[in-house]
Amino acid sequence: MANASAASLEAIYQQNLTLFSQTGVDYQSWQHAPILDFETDARIAAELGWTAAPTKSLFMKVKGGGYCLLLTHRDSRLDSKLVKQLLGKRVSVCSNEEMIEAIGCEPGAVCPFALPEEVKILVDPVVFSYPELMFTPGKPDFTFAFDSSSLMRLLEALPNTVIMLPERETEQA
């Protein structure tokens, strides 16, 4: 199986530091054992006492060419019909190898920022319902957290096209 290069992960990490610096957004940072699955994430979150909402960055291929990334809460599901309505084309989740080739991230540690300019970013409004958000800044052994009220400032500083998903009804279990 292919792995992202250390140089690629370092570049993504540095781009995140630059993004926070340029936008003046305050953040917290932790270094820890690599997180590449939900079980490790839950264990480290408990150990470190994290309170920020975990995000999920789902990297997808757009039918006919191109890529997009869905930024949502870790427990949210992909609504592929809604994404097709917004993009006008079907999407499918990329293979690990194709994702590593396209954006240089490790599977399980996809960064929502520092993407190639042509990757569209889809934002699920559910992320704004949490006071703080956390994500992996490229390196799976780092986690960053910031106030969700600063998310738009971060997204607006990116060269990528950002598409907001419409608000959805809250699903009741």
Short mmCIF file of C-alpha atoms in Angstrom, two decimals:
data_model
loop_
_atom_site.label_atom_id
_atom_site.label_comp_id
_atom_site.label_asym_id
_atom_site.label_seq_id
_atom_site.Cartn_x
_atom_site.Cartn_y
_atom_site.Cartn_z
CA MET A 1 0.00 0.00 0.00
CA ALA A 2 1.21 3.49 -0.84
CA ASN A 3 2.07 5.95 1.91
CA ALA A 4 2.21 9.72 1.82
CA SER A 5 5.75 11.06 1.89
CA ALA A 6 7.14 12.75 4.98
CA ALA A 7 7.98 15.80 2.82
CA SER A 8 4.39 15.99 1.58
CA LEU A 9 2.98 15.76 5.11
CA GLU A 10 5.43 18.39 6.37
CA ALA A 11 4.43 20.73 3.52
CA ILE A 12 0.72 20.33 4.37
CA TYR A 13 1.47 20.95 8.05
CA GLN A 14 3.46 24.11 7.24
CA GLN A 15 0.67 25.38 4.93
CA ASN A 16 -1.74 25.03 7.86
CA LEU A 17 0.55 27.03 10.15
CA THR A 18 0.79 29.71 7.45
CA LEU A 19 -3.00 29.76 6.98
CA PHE A 20 -3.60 30.31 10.71
CA SER A 21 -0.90 32.99 10.83
CA GLN A 22 -2.16 34.86 7.73
CA THR A 23 -5.80 34.83 8.90
CA GLY A 24 -5.01 35.64 12.53
CA VAL A 25 -7.07 32.65 13.69
CA ASP A 26 -6.09 31.32 17.12
CA TYR A 27 -5.69 27.56 17.41
CA GLN A 28 -4.52 24.86 19.77
CA SER A 29 -2.08 22.15 18.72
CA TRP A 30 -1.25 18.73 20.14
CA GLN A 31 1.39 16.20 19.19
CA HIS A 32 0.48 12.59 19.98
CA ALA A 33 0.64 9.03 18.67
CA PRO A 34 -0.46 8.86 15.01
CA ILE A 35 -4.25 8.80 14.57
CA LEU A 36 -5.35 6.86 11.49
CA ASP A 37 -8.57 5.26 12.79
CA PHE A 38 -11.54 6.09 15.03
CA GLU A 39 -10.45 3.80 17.87
CA THR A 40 -7.08 5.51 18.26
CA ASP A 41 -8.79 8.89 17.89
CA ALA A 42 -11.23 8.09 20.73
CA ARG A 43 -8.45 6.83 23.01
CA ILE A 44 -6.19 9.86 22.46
CA ALA A 45 -9.13 12.27 22.73
CA ALA A 46 -9.96 10.81 26.15
CA GLU A 47 -6.30 10.89 27.25
CA LEU A 48 -5.85 14.53 26.21
CA GLY A 49 -9.30 15.70 27.27
CA TRP A 50 -10.30 17.11 23.91
CA THR A 51 -13.59 18.98 23.83
CA ALA A 52 -13.59 20.20 20.21
CA ALA A 53 -15.83 18.42 17.69
CA PRO A 54 -13.90 16.01 15.46
CA THR A 55 -14.22 16.74 11.76
CA LYS A 56 -14.15 14.34 8.85
CA SER A 57 -12.61 15.26 5.50
CA LEU A 58 -13.96 12.89 2.88
CA PHE A 59 -11.94 13.03 -0.35
CA MET A 60 -13.91 12.16 -3.48
CA LYS A 61 -13.54 11.82 -7.21
CA VAL A 62 -16.03 13.69 -9.43
CA LYS A 63 -17.38 11.70 -12.36
CA GLY A 64 -15.86 13.04 -15.55
CA GLY A 65 -12.76 14.39 -13.79
CA GLY A 66 -11.69 16.39 -10.79
CA TYR A 67 -11.91 16.03 -7.05
CA CYS A 68 -13.80 17.47 -4.12
CA LEU A 69 -13.57 17.23 -0.36
CA LEU A 70 -16.49 17.17 2.06
CA LEU A 71 -15.77 18.80 5.42
CA THR A 72 -18.27 17.55 7.98
CA HIS A 73 -18.55 16.16 11.51
CA ARG A 74 -16.88 12.80 12.05
CA ASP A 75 -20.23 11.07 12.64
CA SER A 76 -22.03 12.55 9.61
CA ARG A 77 -22.75 10.54 6.50
CA LEU A 78 -22.22 11.46 2.86
CA ASP A 79 -25.43 12.48 1.08
CA SER A 80 -24.26 11.62 -2.45
CA LYS A 81 -27.57 12.72 -4.00
CA LEU A 82 -27.21 16.19 -2.47
CA VAL A 83 -23.60 16.44 -3.62
CA LYS A 84 -24.66 15.41 -7.14
CA GLN A 85 -27.32 18.15 -7.09
CA LEU A 86 -24.74 20.77 -6.08
CA LEU A 87 -21.96 19.68 -8.47
CA GLY A 88 -24.12 18.41 -11.32
CA LYS A 89 -22.09 15.19 -11.35
CA ARG A 90 -21.85 12.00 -9.32
CA VAL A 91 -19.04 11.53 -6.81
CA SER A 92 -17.36 8.46 -5.39
CA VAL A 93 -14.90 8.05 -2.54
CA CYS A 94 -11.32 7.82 -3.85
CA SER A 95 -9.13 4.82 -3.26
CA ASN A 96 -6.35 5.37 -0.73
CA GLU A 97 -3.72 5.25 -3.48
CA GLU A 98 -5.48 7.80 -5.68
CA MET A 99 -6.03 10.13 -2.71
CA ILE A 100 -2.37 9.97 -1.67
CA GLU A 101 -1.35 10.72 -5.26
CA ALA A 102 -3.78 13.65 -5.56
CA ILE A 103 -3.35 15.40 -2.20
CA GLY A 104 -0.48 13.72 -0.33
CA CYS A 105 -2.46 12.87 2.83
CA GLU A 106 -2.51 9.60 4.75
CA PRO A 107 -5.81 7.68 4.77
CA GLY A 108 -7.55 8.50 8.05
CA ALA A 109 -5.70 11.82 8.36
CA VAL A 110 -7.00 13.92 5.47
CA CYS A 111 -6.50 17.64 5.97
CA PRO A 112 -9.36 19.95 4.88
CA PHE A 113 -6.94 22.80 4.14
CA ALA A 114 -3.77 22.98 2.02
CA LEU A 115 -5.42 21.21 -0.90
CA PRO A 116 -4.55 21.72 -4.57
CA GLU A 117 -6.46 24.75 -5.87
CA GLU A 118 -8.63 22.71 -8.25
CA VAL A 119 -10.14 20.62 -5.42
CA LYS A 120 -13.59 21.95 -4.51
CA ILE A 121 -14.39 22.06 -0.79
CA LEU A 122 -17.94 21.19 0.24
CA VAL A 123 -18.83 22.33 3.75
CA ASP A 124 -21.59 20.68 5.77
CA PRO A 125 -23.26 23.41 7.89
CA VAL A 126 -23.40 20.97 10.82
CA VAL A 127 -19.79 21.96 11.62
CA PHE A 128 -20.98 25.45 12.60
CA SER A 129 -23.21 23.97 15.33
CA TYR A 130 -20.15 23.11 17.46
CA PRO A 131 -18.16 25.74 19.41
CA GLU A 132 -14.79 24.27 18.39
CA LEU A 133 -13.58 22.03 15.58
CA MET A 134 -10.48 19.87 15.34
CA PHE A 135 -8.68 18.31 12.40
CA THR A 136 -5.43 16.72 11.34
CA PRO A 137 -3.06 19.21 9.69
CA GLY A 138 -1.47 16.63 7.39
CA LYS A 139 0.68 14.86 9.94
CA PRO A 140 -1.33 12.08 11.63
CA ASP A 141 0.51 12.69 14.90
CA PHE A 142 -0.77 16.29 15.21
CA THR A 143 -4.22 17.70 15.87
CA PHE A 144 -5.30 21.33 15.61
CA ALA A 145 -8.44 22.86 17.12
CA PHE A 146 -10.01 26.28 16.55
CA ASP A 147 -13.29 28.13 17.13
CA SER A 148 -15.89 27.18 14.53
CA SER A 149 -16.74 30.88 14.24
CA SER A 150 -13.34 31.26 12.48
CA LEU A 151 -13.98 28.56 9.87
CA MET A 152 -15.29 30.94 7.20
CA ARG A 153 -12.24 33.19 7.64
CA LEU A 154 -9.98 30.17 7.02
CA LEU A 155 -12.01 28.97 4.01
CA GLU A 156 -12.12 32.44 2.44
CA ALA A 157 -8.31 32.61 2.57
CA LEU A 158 -8.02 29.46 0.43
CA PRO A 159 -7.75 29.51 -3.39
CA ASN A 160 -10.26 26.63 -3.62
CA THR A 161 -13.91 26.93 -4.62
CA VAL A 162 -15.95 26.52 -1.42
CA ILE A 163 -19.54 25.28 -1.67
CA MET A 164 -21.82 25.35 1.36
CA LEU A 165 -24.25 22.46 1.62
CA PRO A 166 -27.80 23.48 2.48
CA GLU A 167 -29.01 23.07 6.06
CA ARG A 168 -30.58 19.67 6.67
CA GLU A 169 -33.23 18.52 9.05
CA THR A 170 -31.66 17.04 12.18
CA GLU A 171 -31.91 13.28 11.99
CA GLN A 172 -33.65 11.70 14.94
CA ALA A 173 -32.52 8.25 16.03
#
